[in-house]
Amino acid sequence: MRLYNGMVIVPGLLIFLAAVTFPFWIGKVRAGEIKTFQSRPAPAGITCVLPKKQMREQHMALLKQWRDQVVREGDHTPVKLVNGQTMELSLTNGCMKCHAKEDCGPYRAHATYCVDCHDYVGIRVDCWTCHIDPMPQIMEKK
Amino acid sequence: MMRLDRRDFLKCSAAGVAGLAAVRAVLPASVSPAAEGRSAAGSSQKPKRWAMVVDLQKCFEGKAKACVSACHQWHNVPEWPEERLEVKWIWEEKFSRLFPDQSFEHMPATLRERPVLALCNHCANPPCVRVCPTKATFKRPDGIVAMDMHRCIGCRFCIAACPYGARSFNWKNPREAENLKHQINLEYPTRARGVVEKCNFCAERLAAGLQPICVERAEDAALIFGDLNDPASKVTHVLAAGFAIRRKPSLETDPQVYYLISAMR
């Protein structure tokens, strides 16, 4: 058997393979550039509506459920926190009451608490185009 | 194997459909949990029917302007210098333009030219809700025609459908407006570029047991807000004891903003 035009086909195949497997090897090549995400301890005495692990995995579903409850059903019943306190169903005046605290150190450098993690996993959230990030105002008052 | 010929198949299908229909007719109406929850929430009384009365004798000039700016500040409404970009929830308009059918040459010029407050009428039969392709605009059980900004795709059908000009489109990012750069109310979100917005009867304040911000600012009962399904409420009394008109009633949108011409004595 003879391979005609091998000079073109073989390099072509190699380029094709490199392109197809791009997602698998690019991570290895750029491993040094990727920052590892550092989880920060929650400020003392503050608990969320679910344990941390569940919040990580399910917060998006919870937020959507609360959104529909407040906007479409007009039901503003506050939600219970793990420690028995209640929280207003509002991004700016509920979640951010804890998550944009001024003593949260490194969060200052970011628009919000959320951006930190979402940047790391490459997800763009558009909540903050409308909902107000209270962080700049908190910083201004200082 | 059992053989089912065409005739038997049709008979069985018909019997099945009839059976299903019978089951649905027999079961109580509130099978769905959503319907049940809603009726339980307002079980003690009839659902509310929010309405507003604008007193034409009291609400104009300085007072009306204060209402407009209070509302726009509270709801983070952007102010653009160009009129074509204007966003408004509540605004002033000449009587003759709000009520073209009730205006005529020989009426008192002071009334014809008087700037009157206009806002979303929260129609009982809202055309904007009918045309919205995503159900971003919807009517709540308490009569408020509300908007879910998460769903608005900016098609502007509602703007075309509203006969009162109560809806505005965000041609630009509201956060870039000068007034919102300097002062923003944390109690209420802004909107994004590309969505429609309008008055929401201060649904978020009503939920907290407050009156709408314009009503609060107007004072002296220049604006009256309340529940028309409550026979003891002030709006019910005022409407029953005076002469009020509504904008373009012939369109049968059934507006819930009433303009009090005179309170009878």
PDB file of C-alpha atoms in Angstrom, chain B:
ATOM      1  CA  MET B   1     -52.955 -12.547  21.266  1.00  0.00           C
ATOM      2  CA  MET B   2     -55.963 -10.353  21.639  1.00  0.00           C
ATOM      3  CA  ARG B   3     -56.939  -8.687  18.406  1.00  0.00           C
ATOM      4  CA  LEU B   4     -58.399  -5.231  18.600  1.00  0.00           C
ATOM      5  CA  ASP B   5     -60.184  -4.127  15.460  1.00  0.00           C
ATOM      6  CA  ARG B   6     -60.592  -0.506  14.507  1.00  0.00           C
ATOM      7  CA  ARG B   7     -64.153  -0.284  15.768  1.00  0.00           C
ATOM      8  CA  ASP B   8     -63.283  -1.576  19.247  1.00  0.00           C
ATOM      9  CA  PHE B   9     -60.253   0.702  19.431  1.00  0.00           C
ATOM     10  CA  LEU B  10     -62.434   3.757  18.790  1.00  0.00           C
ATOM     11  CA  LYS B  11     -64.967   2.596  21.380  1.00  0.00           C
ATOM     12  CA  CYS B  12     -62.265   2.136  24.006  1.00  0.00           C
ATOM     13  CA  SER B  13     -60.760   5.561  23.259  1.00  0.00           C
ATOM     14  CA  ALA B  14     -64.123   7.283  23.555  1.00  0.00           C
ATOM     15  CA  ALA B  15     -64.846   5.533  26.864  1.00  0.00           C
ATOM     16  CA  GLY B  16     -61.421   6.512  28.182  1.00  0.00           C
ATOM     17  CA  VAL B  17     -61.814  10.184  27.306  1.00  0.00           C
ATOM     18  CA  ALA B  18     -65.318  10.272  28.804  1.00  0.00           C
ATOM     19  CA  GLY B  19     -63.972   8.640  31.976  1.00  0.00           C
ATOM     20  CA  LEU B  20     -61.175  11.220  32.329  1.00  0.00           C
ATOM     21  CA  ALA B  21     -63.614  14.084  31.831  1.00  0.00           C
ATOM     22  CA  ALA B  22     -65.898  12.631  34.502  1.00  0.00           C
ATOM     23  CA  VAL B  23     -63.013  12.321  36.997  1.00  0.00           C
ATOM     24  CA  ARG B  24     -61.977  15.956  36.448  1.00  0.00           C
ATOM     25  CA  ALA B  25     -65.530  17.181  36.862  1.00  0.00           C
ATOM     26  CA  VAL B  26     -65.994  15.294  40.131  1.00  0.00           C
ATOM     27  CA  LEU B  27     -62.685  16.355  41.737  1.00  0.00           C
ATOM     28  CA  PRO B  28     -62.717  19.691  43.615  1.00  0.00           C
ATOM     29  CA  ALA B  29     -61.551  22.705  41.613  1.00  0.00           C
ATOM     30  CA  SER B  30     -58.502  23.481  43.760  1.00  0.00           C
ATOM     31  CA  VAL B  31     -56.459  20.403  42.970  1.00  0.00           C
ATOM     32  CA  SER B  32     -53.299  22.274  42.053  1.00  0.00           C
ATOM     33  CA  PRO B  33     -51.215  23.247  45.088  1.00  0.00           C
ATOM     34  CA  ALA B  34     -50.626  26.742  43.661  1.00  0.00           C
ATOM     35  CA  ALA B  35     -54.330  27.545  43.544  1.00  0.00           C
ATOM     36  CA  GLU B  36     -54.779  26.144  47.019  1.00  0.00           C
ATOM     37  CA  GLY B  37     -51.977  28.257  48.479  1.00  0.00           C
ATOM     38  CA  ARG B  38     -53.344  31.415  46.972  1.00  0.00           C
ATOM     39  CA  SER B  39     -56.872  30.921  48.282  1.00  0.00           C
ATOM     40  CA  ALA B  40     -55.501  30.009  51.703  1.00  0.00           C
ATOM     41  CA  ALA B  41     -53.411  33.188  51.822  1.00  0.00           C
ATOM     42  CA  GLY B  42     -56.420  35.463  51.436  1.00  0.00           C
ATOM     43  CA  SER B  43     -58.959  33.171  53.041  1.00  0.00           C
ATOM     44  CA  SER B  44     -60.162  35.670  55.645  1.00  0.00           C
ATOM     45  CA  GLN B  45     -61.282  38.254  53.092  1.00  0.00           C
ATOM     46  CA  LYS B  46     -61.633  38.986  49.410  1.00  0.00           C
ATOM     47  CA  PRO B  47     -58.406  39.606  47.480  1.00  0.00           C
ATOM     48  CA  LYS B  48     -57.293  43.201  47.484  1.00  0.00           C
ATOM     49  CA  ARG B  49     -57.957  45.504  44.545  1.00  0.00           C
ATOM     50  CA  TRP B  50     -55.463  48.348  44.768  1.00  0.00           C
ATOM     51  CA  ALA B  51     -56.505  51.670  43.278  1.00  0.00           C
ATOM     52  CA  MET B  52     -55.434  55.306  43.382  1.00  0.00           C
ATOM     53  CA  VAL B  53     -57.420  58.531  43.364  1.00  0.00           C
ATOM     54  CA  VAL B  54     -55.732  61.718  42.120  1.00  0.00           C
ATOM     55  CA  ASP B  55     -57.472  64.810  43.508  1.00  0.00           C
ATOM     56  CA  LEU B  56     -57.420  67.401  40.725  1.00  0.00           C
ATOM     57  CA  GLN B  57     -58.108  70.216  43.210  1.00  0.00           C
ATOM     58  CA  LYS B  58     -55.050  69.409  45.271  1.00  0.00           C
ATOM     59  CA  CYS B  59     -52.450  67.583  43.267  1.00  0.00           C
ATOM     60  CA  PHE B  60     -50.724  69.890  40.832  1.00  0.00           C
ATOM     61  CA  GLU B  61     -47.740  72.206  40.515  1.00  0.00           C
ATOM     62  CA  GLY B  62     -45.233  71.885  43.367  1.00  0.00           C
ATOM     63  CA  LYS B  63     -46.963  68.960  45.004  1.00  0.00           C
ATOM     64  CA  ALA B  64     -47.108  66.933  41.803  1.00  0.00           C
ATOM     65  CA  LYS B  65     -43.463  67.670  41.052  1.00  0.00           C
ATOM     66  CA  ALA B  66     -42.496  66.459  44.521  1.00  0.00           C
ATOM     67  CA  CYS B  67     -44.366  63.195  43.880  1.00  0.00           C
ATOM     68  CA  VAL B  68     -42.561  62.661  40.591  1.00  0.00           C
ATOM     69  CA  SER B  69     -39.098  63.227  42.001  1.00  0.00           C
ATOM     70  CA  ALA B  70     -39.827  61.159  45.118  1.00  0.00           C
ATOM     71  CA  CYS B  71     -40.920  58.221  42.989  1.00  0.00           C
ATOM     72  CA  HIS B  72     -38.052  58.479  40.552  1.00  0.00           C
ATOM     73  CA  GLN B  73     -35.509  58.746  43.340  1.00  0.00           C
ATOM     74  CA  TRP B  74     -36.935  55.807  45.236  1.00  0.00           C
ATOM     75  CA  HIS B  75     -37.044  53.538  42.189  1.00  0.00           C
ATOM     76  CA  ASN B  76     -33.683  54.608  40.759  1.00  0.00           C
ATOM     77  CA  VAL B  77     -35.229  55.898  37.536  1.00  0.00           C
ATOM     78  CA  PRO B  78     -32.518  57.338  35.270  1.00  0.00           C
ATOM     79  CA  GLU B  79     -32.750  60.957  34.081  1.00  0.00           C
ATOM     80  CA  TRP B  80     -31.542  61.539  30.564  1.00  0.00           C
ATOM     81  CA  PRO B  81     -31.132  65.011  29.073  1.00  0.00           C
ATOM     82  CA  GLU B  82     -32.450  63.827  25.696  1.00  0.00           C
ATOM     83  CA  GLU B  83     -36.239  63.568  25.581  1.00  0.00           C
ATOM     84  CA  ARG B  84     -36.164  60.535  23.297  1.00  0.00           C
ATOM     85  CA  LEU B  85     -34.380  58.541  26.012  1.00  0.00           C
ATOM     86  CA  GLU B  86     -36.811  59.589  28.743  1.00  0.00           C
ATOM     87  CA  VAL B  87     -37.784  56.990  31.348  1.00  0.00           C
ATOM     88  CA  LYS B  88     -40.805  57.793  33.482  1.00  0.00           C
ATOM     89  CA  TRP B  89     -42.949  56.036  36.070  1.00  0.00           C
ATOM     90  CA  ILE B  90     -45.096  59.031  37.005  1.00  0.00           C
ATOM     91  CA  TRP B  91     -45.160  62.370  35.233  1.00  0.00           C
ATOM     92  CA  GLU B  92     -47.117  65.562  34.624  1.00  0.00           C
ATOM     93  CA  GLU B  93     -49.211  66.144  31.554  1.00  0.00           C
ATOM     94  CA  LYS B  94     -51.749  68.809  30.568  1.00  0.00           C
ATOM     95  CA  PHE B  95     -55.345  67.918  31.444  1.00  0.00           C
ATOM     96  CA  SER B  96     -56.369  68.332  27.806  1.00  0.00           C
ATOM     97  CA  ARG B  97     -53.805  65.762  26.744  1.00  0.00           C
ATOM     98  CA  LEU B  98     -54.674  63.240  29.446  1.00  0.00           C
ATOM     99  CA  PHE B  99     -58.389  63.648  28.839  1.00  0.00           C
ATOM    100  CA  PRO B 100     -58.850  64.592  25.173  1.00  0.00           C
ATOM    101  CA  ASP B 101     -62.464  63.369  25.218  1.00  0.00           C
ATOM    102  CA  GLN B 102     -63.379  65.552  28.192  1.00  0.00           C
ATOM    103  CA  SER B 103     -61.676  68.723  26.938  1.00  0.00           C
ATOM    104  CA  PHE B 104     -63.297  71.470  24.914  1.00  0.00           C
ATOM    105  CA  GLU B 105     -62.548  75.016  23.906  1.00  0.00           C
ATOM    106  CA  HIS B 106     -64.819  76.793  26.379  1.00  0.00           C
ATOM    107  CA  MET B 107     -63.838  74.959  29.528  1.00  0.00           C
ATOM    108  CA  PRO B 108     -61.861  76.878  32.164  1.00  0.00           C
ATOM    109  CA  ALA B 109     -58.406  77.400  30.748  1.00  0.00           C
ATOM    110  CA  THR B 110     -56.951  76.815  34.195  1.00  0.00           C
ATOM    111  CA  LEU B 111     -58.289  73.272  34.112  1.00  0.00           C
ATOM    112  CA  ARG B 112     -57.557  72.622  30.450  1.00  0.00           C
ATOM    113  CA  GLU B 113     -53.934  73.672  30.852  1.00  0.00           C
ATOM    114  CA  ARG B 114     -53.450  72.249  34.338  1.00  0.00           C
ATOM    115  CA  PRO B 115     -50.559  69.774  34.625  1.00  0.00           C
ATOM    116  CA  VAL B 116     -52.013  66.579  36.031  1.00  0.00           C
ATOM    117  CA  LEU B 117     -50.206  63.513  37.343  1.00  0.00           C
ATOM    118  CA  ALA B 118     -50.197  60.496  35.075  1.00  0.00           C
ATOM    119  CA  LEU B 119     -48.955  57.009  35.855  1.00  0.00           C
ATOM    120  CA  CYS B 120     -49.615  53.390  34.989  1.00  0.00           C
ATOM    121  CA  ASN B 121     -53.363  52.820  35.389  1.00  0.00           C
ATOM    122  CA  HIS B 122     -52.984  49.237  36.584  1.00  0.00           C
ATOM    123  CA  CYS B 123     -55.880  48.337  34.326  1.00  0.00           C
ATOM    124  CA  ALA B 124     -58.181  45.504  35.337  1.00  0.00           C
ATOM    125  CA  ASN B 125     -58.036  44.495  31.655  1.00  0.00           C
ATOM    126  CA  PRO B 126     -54.450  45.375  30.761  1.00  0.00           C
ATOM    127  CA  PRO B 127     -53.519  45.266  27.060  1.00  0.00           C
ATOM    128  CA  CYS B 128     -49.803  45.208  27.908  1.00  0.00           C
ATOM    129  CA  VAL B 129     -50.226  41.881  29.700  1.00  0.00           C
ATOM    130  CA  ARG B 130     -52.087  40.408  26.745  1.00  0.00           C
ATOM    131  CA  VAL B 131     -49.344  41.228  24.247  1.00  0.00           C
ATOM    132  CA  CYS B 132     -46.294  40.313  26.331  1.00  0.00           C
ATOM    133  CA  PRO B 133     -44.761  37.244  24.665  1.00  0.00           C
ATOM    134  CA  THR B 134     -42.763  36.149  27.716  1.00  0.00           C
ATOM    135  CA  LYS B 135     -45.262  36.924  30.479  1.00  0.00           C
ATOM    136  CA  ALA B 136     -42.738  39.393  31.875  1.00  0.00           C
ATOM    137  CA  THR B 137     -45.687  41.711  32.454  1.00  0.00           C
ATOM    138  CA  PHE B 138     -48.430  40.075  34.444  1.00  0.00           C
ATOM    139  CA  LYS B 139     -51.428  40.960  36.565  1.00  0.00           C
ATOM    140  CA  ARG B 140     -51.236  40.060  40.217  1.00  0.00           C
ATOM    141  CA  PRO B 141     -54.318  38.846  42.111  1.00  0.00           C
ATOM    142  CA  ASP B 142     -54.394  42.209  43.932  1.00  0.00           C
ATOM    143  CA  GLY B 143     -54.728  44.051  40.618  1.00  0.00           C
ATOM    144  CA  ILE B 144     -51.187  45.368  40.288  1.00  0.00           C
ATOM    145  CA  VAL B 145     -49.842  45.073  36.766  1.00  0.00           C
ATOM    146  CA  ALA B 146     -46.321  44.012  37.642  1.00  0.00           C
ATOM    147  CA  MET B 147     -43.159  43.417  35.678  1.00  0.00           C
ATOM    148  CA  ASP B 148     -40.632  40.634  36.048  1.00  0.00           C
ATOM    149  CA  MET B 149     -37.465  42.247  34.712  1.00  0.00           C
ATOM    150  CA  HIS B 150     -35.740  38.867  34.605  1.00  0.00           C
ATOM    151  CA  ARG B 151     -38.066  37.877  31.797  1.00  0.00           C
ATOM    152  CA  CYS B 152     -38.310  41.078  29.772  1.00  0.00           C
ATOM    153  CA  ILE B 153     -36.681  40.653  26.367  1.00  0.00           C
ATOM    154  CA  GLY B 154     -37.211  44.276  25.351  1.00  0.00           C
ATOM    155  CA  CYS B 155     -39.535  43.589  22.420  1.00  0.00           C
ATOM    156  CA  ARG B 156     -41.570  46.707  23.334  1.00  0.00           C
ATOM    157  CA  PHE B 157     -44.922  45.190  22.315  1.00  0.00           C
ATOM    158  CA  CYS B 158     -46.266  46.485  25.638  1.00  0.00           C
ATOM    159  CA  ILE B 159     -45.204  50.023  24.804  1.00  0.00           C
ATOM    160  CA  ALA B 160     -47.178  49.800  21.591  1.00  0.00           C
ATOM    161  CA  ALA B 161     -50.156  48.252  23.372  1.00  0.00           C
ATOM    162  CA  CYS B 162     -50.419  50.688  26.299  1.00  0.00           C
ATOM    163  CA  PRO B 163     -52.863  53.474  25.392  1.00  0.00           C
ATOM    164  CA  TYR B 164     -51.589  55.679  28.219  1.00  0.00           C
ATOM    165  CA  GLY B 165     -47.900  55.992  27.365  1.00  0.00           C
ATOM    166  CA  ALA B 166     -47.071  54.624  30.786  1.00  0.00           C
ATOM    167  CA  ARG B 167     -44.136  52.505  29.666  1.00  0.00           C
ATOM    168  CA  SER B 168     -40.566  53.491  28.905  1.00  0.00           C
ATOM    169  CA  PHE B 169     -37.727  51.641  27.263  1.00  0.00           C
ATOM    170  CA  ASN B 170     -34.155  51.671  28.554  1.00  0.00           C
ATOM    171  CA  TRP B 171     -32.230  52.659  25.452  1.00  0.00           C
ATOM    172  CA  LYS B 172     -29.097  53.070  27.542  1.00  0.00           C
ATOM    173  CA  ASN B 173     -27.690  51.506  30.674  1.00  0.00           C
ATOM    174  CA  PRO B 174     -29.517  53.344  33.485  1.00  0.00           C
ATOM    175  CA  ARG B 175     -26.446  53.185  35.721  1.00  0.00           C
ATOM    176  CA  GLU B 176     -24.715  55.604  33.352  1.00  0.00           C
ATOM    177  CA  ALA B 177     -27.277  58.358  33.951  1.00  0.00           C
ATOM    178  CA  GLU B 178     -25.829  61.302  35.903  1.00  0.00           C
ATOM    179  CA  ASN B 179     -28.426  61.155  38.683  1.00  0.00           C
ATOM    180  CA  LEU B 180     -27.807  57.459  39.386  1.00  0.00           C
ATOM    181  CA  LYS B 181     -24.043  57.887  39.371  1.00  0.00           C
ATOM    182  CA  HIS B 182     -24.355  60.159  42.388  1.00  0.00           C
ATOM    183  CA  GLN B 183     -27.316  58.843  44.285  1.00  0.00           C
ATOM    184  CA  ILE B 184     -28.727  55.345  44.324  1.00  0.00           C
ATOM    185  CA  ASN B 185     -31.399  53.850  46.550  1.00  0.00           C
ATOM    186  CA  LEU B 186     -30.234  50.518  47.942  1.00  0.00           C
ATOM    187  CA  GLU B 187     -33.832  49.521  48.664  1.00  0.00           C
ATOM    188  CA  TYR B 188     -34.691  49.053  44.997  1.00  0.00           C
ATOM    189  CA  PRO B 189     -32.697  47.672  42.043  1.00  0.00           C
ATOM    190  CA  THR B 190     -31.951  49.565  38.869  1.00  0.00           C
ATOM    191  CA  ARG B 191     -32.829  48.138  35.482  1.00  0.00           C
ATOM    192  CA  ALA B 192     -30.586  46.962  32.668  1.00  0.00           C
ATOM    193  CA  ARG B 193     -30.229  48.345  29.176  1.00  0.00           C
ATOM    194  CA  GLY B 194     -32.876  46.841  26.898  1.00  0.00           C
ATOM    195  CA  VAL B 195     -35.817  46.333  29.238  1.00  0.00           C
ATOM    196  CA  VAL B 196     -39.109  48.183  29.549  1.00  0.00           C
ATOM    197  CA  GLU B 197     -40.161  49.683  32.865  1.00  0.00           C
ATOM    198  CA  LYS B 198     -43.130  51.402  34.454  1.00  0.00           C
ATOM    199  CA  CYS B 199     -44.873  52.207  37.727  1.00  0.00           C
ATOM    200  CA  ASN B 200     -45.429  49.166  39.960  1.00  0.00           C
ATOM    201  CA  PHE B 201     -47.789  50.830  42.485  1.00  0.00           C
ATOM    202  CA  CYS B 202     -44.857  50.445  44.897  1.00  0.00           C
ATOM    203  CA  ALA B 203     -45.529  46.724  45.290  1.00  0.00           C
ATOM    204  CA  GLU B 204     -42.331  46.400  47.334  1.00  0.00           C
ATOM    205  CA  ARG B 205     -43.511  49.098  49.776  1.00  0.00           C
ATOM    206  CA  LEU B 206     -47.016  47.654  50.021  1.00  0.00           C
ATOM    207  CA  ALA B 207     -45.438  44.317  50.993  1.00  0.00           C
ATOM    208  CA  ALA B 208     -43.738  46.123  53.870  1.00  0.00           C
ATOM    209  CA  GLY B 209     -47.033  47.718  54.925  1.00  0.00           C
ATOM    210  CA  LEU B 210     -46.169  51.170  53.557  1.00  0.00           C
ATOM    211  CA  GLN B 211     -48.099  53.450  51.212  1.00  0.00           C
ATOM    212  CA  PRO B 212     -46.737  54.156  47.728  1.00  0.00           C
ATOM    213  CA  ILE B 213     -43.995  56.773  47.874  1.00  0.00           C
ATOM    214  CA  CYS B 214     -45.937  59.333  45.754  1.00  0.00           C
ATOM    215  CA  VAL B 215     -48.954  59.059  48.063  1.00  0.00           C
ATOM    216  CA  GLU B 216     -46.746  59.483  51.098  1.00  0.00           C
ATOM    217  CA  ARG B 217     -45.061  62.543  49.598  1.00  0.00           C
ATOM    218  CA  ALA B 218     -48.241  64.203  48.327  1.00  0.00           C
ATOM    219  CA  GLU B 219     -49.764  64.735  51.810  1.00  0.00           C
ATOM    220  CA  ASP B 220     -53.140  66.396  52.436  1.00  0.00           C
ATOM    221  CA  ALA B 221     -54.887  63.500  50.646  1.00  0.00           C
ATOM    222  CA  ALA B 222     -53.909  64.883  47.241  1.00  0.00           C
ATOM    223  CA  LEU B 223     -53.347  61.275  46.265  1.00  0.00           C
ATOM    224  CA  ILE B 224     -55.406  58.578  47.912  1.00  0.00           C
ATOM    225  CA  PHE B 225     -54.464  54.930  47.728  1.00  0.00           C
ATOM    226  CA  GLY B 226     -56.287  51.885  48.978  1.00  0.00           C
ATOM    227  CA  ASP B 227     -58.242  48.703  48.459  1.00  0.00           C
ATOM    228  CA  LEU B 228     -61.425  49.031  46.396  1.00  0.00           C
ATOM    229  CA  ASN B 229     -62.638  45.642  47.629  1.00  0.00           C
ATOM    230  CA  ASP B 230     -62.683  46.989  51.153  1.00  0.00           C
ATOM    231  CA  PRO B 231     -65.931  48.939  51.717  1.00  0.00           C
ATOM    232  CA  ALA B 232     -64.318  50.791  54.634  1.00  0.00           C
ATOM    233  CA  SER B 233     -61.279  52.033  52.730  1.00  0.00           C
ATOM    234  CA  LYS B 234     -60.784  55.703  51.940  1.00  0.00           C
ATOM    235  CA  VAL B 235     -60.658  55.203  48.157  1.00  0.00           C
ATOM    236  CA  THR B 236     -64.032  53.483  48.230  1.00  0.00           C
ATOM    237  CA  HIS B 237     -65.519  56.364  50.262  1.00  0.00           C
ATOM    238  CA  VAL B 238     -64.031  59.095  48.096  1.00  0.00           C
ATOM    239  CA  LEU B 239     -65.219  57.493  44.865  1.00  0.00           C
ATOM    240  CA  ALA B 240     -68.687  56.855  46.298  1.00  0.00           C
ATOM    241  CA  ALA B 241     -69.053  60.457  47.477  1.00  0.00           C
ATOM    242  CA  GLY B 242     -67.726  62.441  44.552  1.00  0.00           C
ATOM    243  CA  PHE B 243     -67.314  62.687  40.821  1.00  0.00           C
ATOM    244  CA  ALA B 244     -64.239  61.039  39.363  1.00  0.00           C
ATOM    245  CA  ILE B 245     -63.175  60.244  35.818  1.00  0.00           C
ATOM    246  CA  ARG B 246     -60.723  57.809  34.290  1.00  0.00           C
ATOM    247  CA  ARG B 247     -58.477  58.039  31.259  1.00  0.00           C
ATOM    248  CA  LYS B 248     -59.917  56.709  27.987  1.00  0.00           C
ATOM    249  CA  PRO B 249     -62.633  54.514  29.570  1.00  0.00           C
ATOM    250  CA  SER B 250     -64.048  53.760  26.118  1.00  0.00           C
ATOM    251  CA  LEU B 251     -61.077  51.486  25.454  1.00  0.00           C
ATOM    252  CA  GLU B 252     -62.456  49.163  28.147  1.00  0.00           C
ATOM    253  CA  THR B 253     -59.115  48.652  29.826  1.00  0.00           C
ATOM    254  CA  ASP B 254     -60.847  49.434  33.146  1.00  0.00           C
ATOM    255  CA  PRO B 255     -58.169  51.755  34.631  1.00  0.00           C
ATOM    256  CA  GLN B 256     -57.715  51.744  38.402  1.00  0.00           C
ATOM    257  CA  VAL B 257     -56.352  55.287  38.658  1.00  0.00           C
ATOM    258  CA  TYR B 258     -59.231  57.706  39.211  1.00  0.00           C
ATOM    259  CA  TYR B 259     -59.150  61.484  38.831  1.00  0.00           C
ATOM    260  CA  LEU B 260     -61.389  63.222  41.344  1.00  0.00           C
ATOM    261  CA  ILE B 261     -63.067  66.269  39.797  1.00  0.00           C
ATOM    262  CA  SER B 262     -65.162  67.268  42.780  1.00  0.00           C
ATOM    263  CA  ALA B 263     -66.001  65.805  46.137  1.00  0.00           C
ATOM    264  CA  MET B 264     -69.724  66.133  46.743  1.00  0.00           C
ATOM    265  CA  ARG B 265     -70.902  67.570  50.006  1.00  0.00           C
TER     266      ARG B 265
END
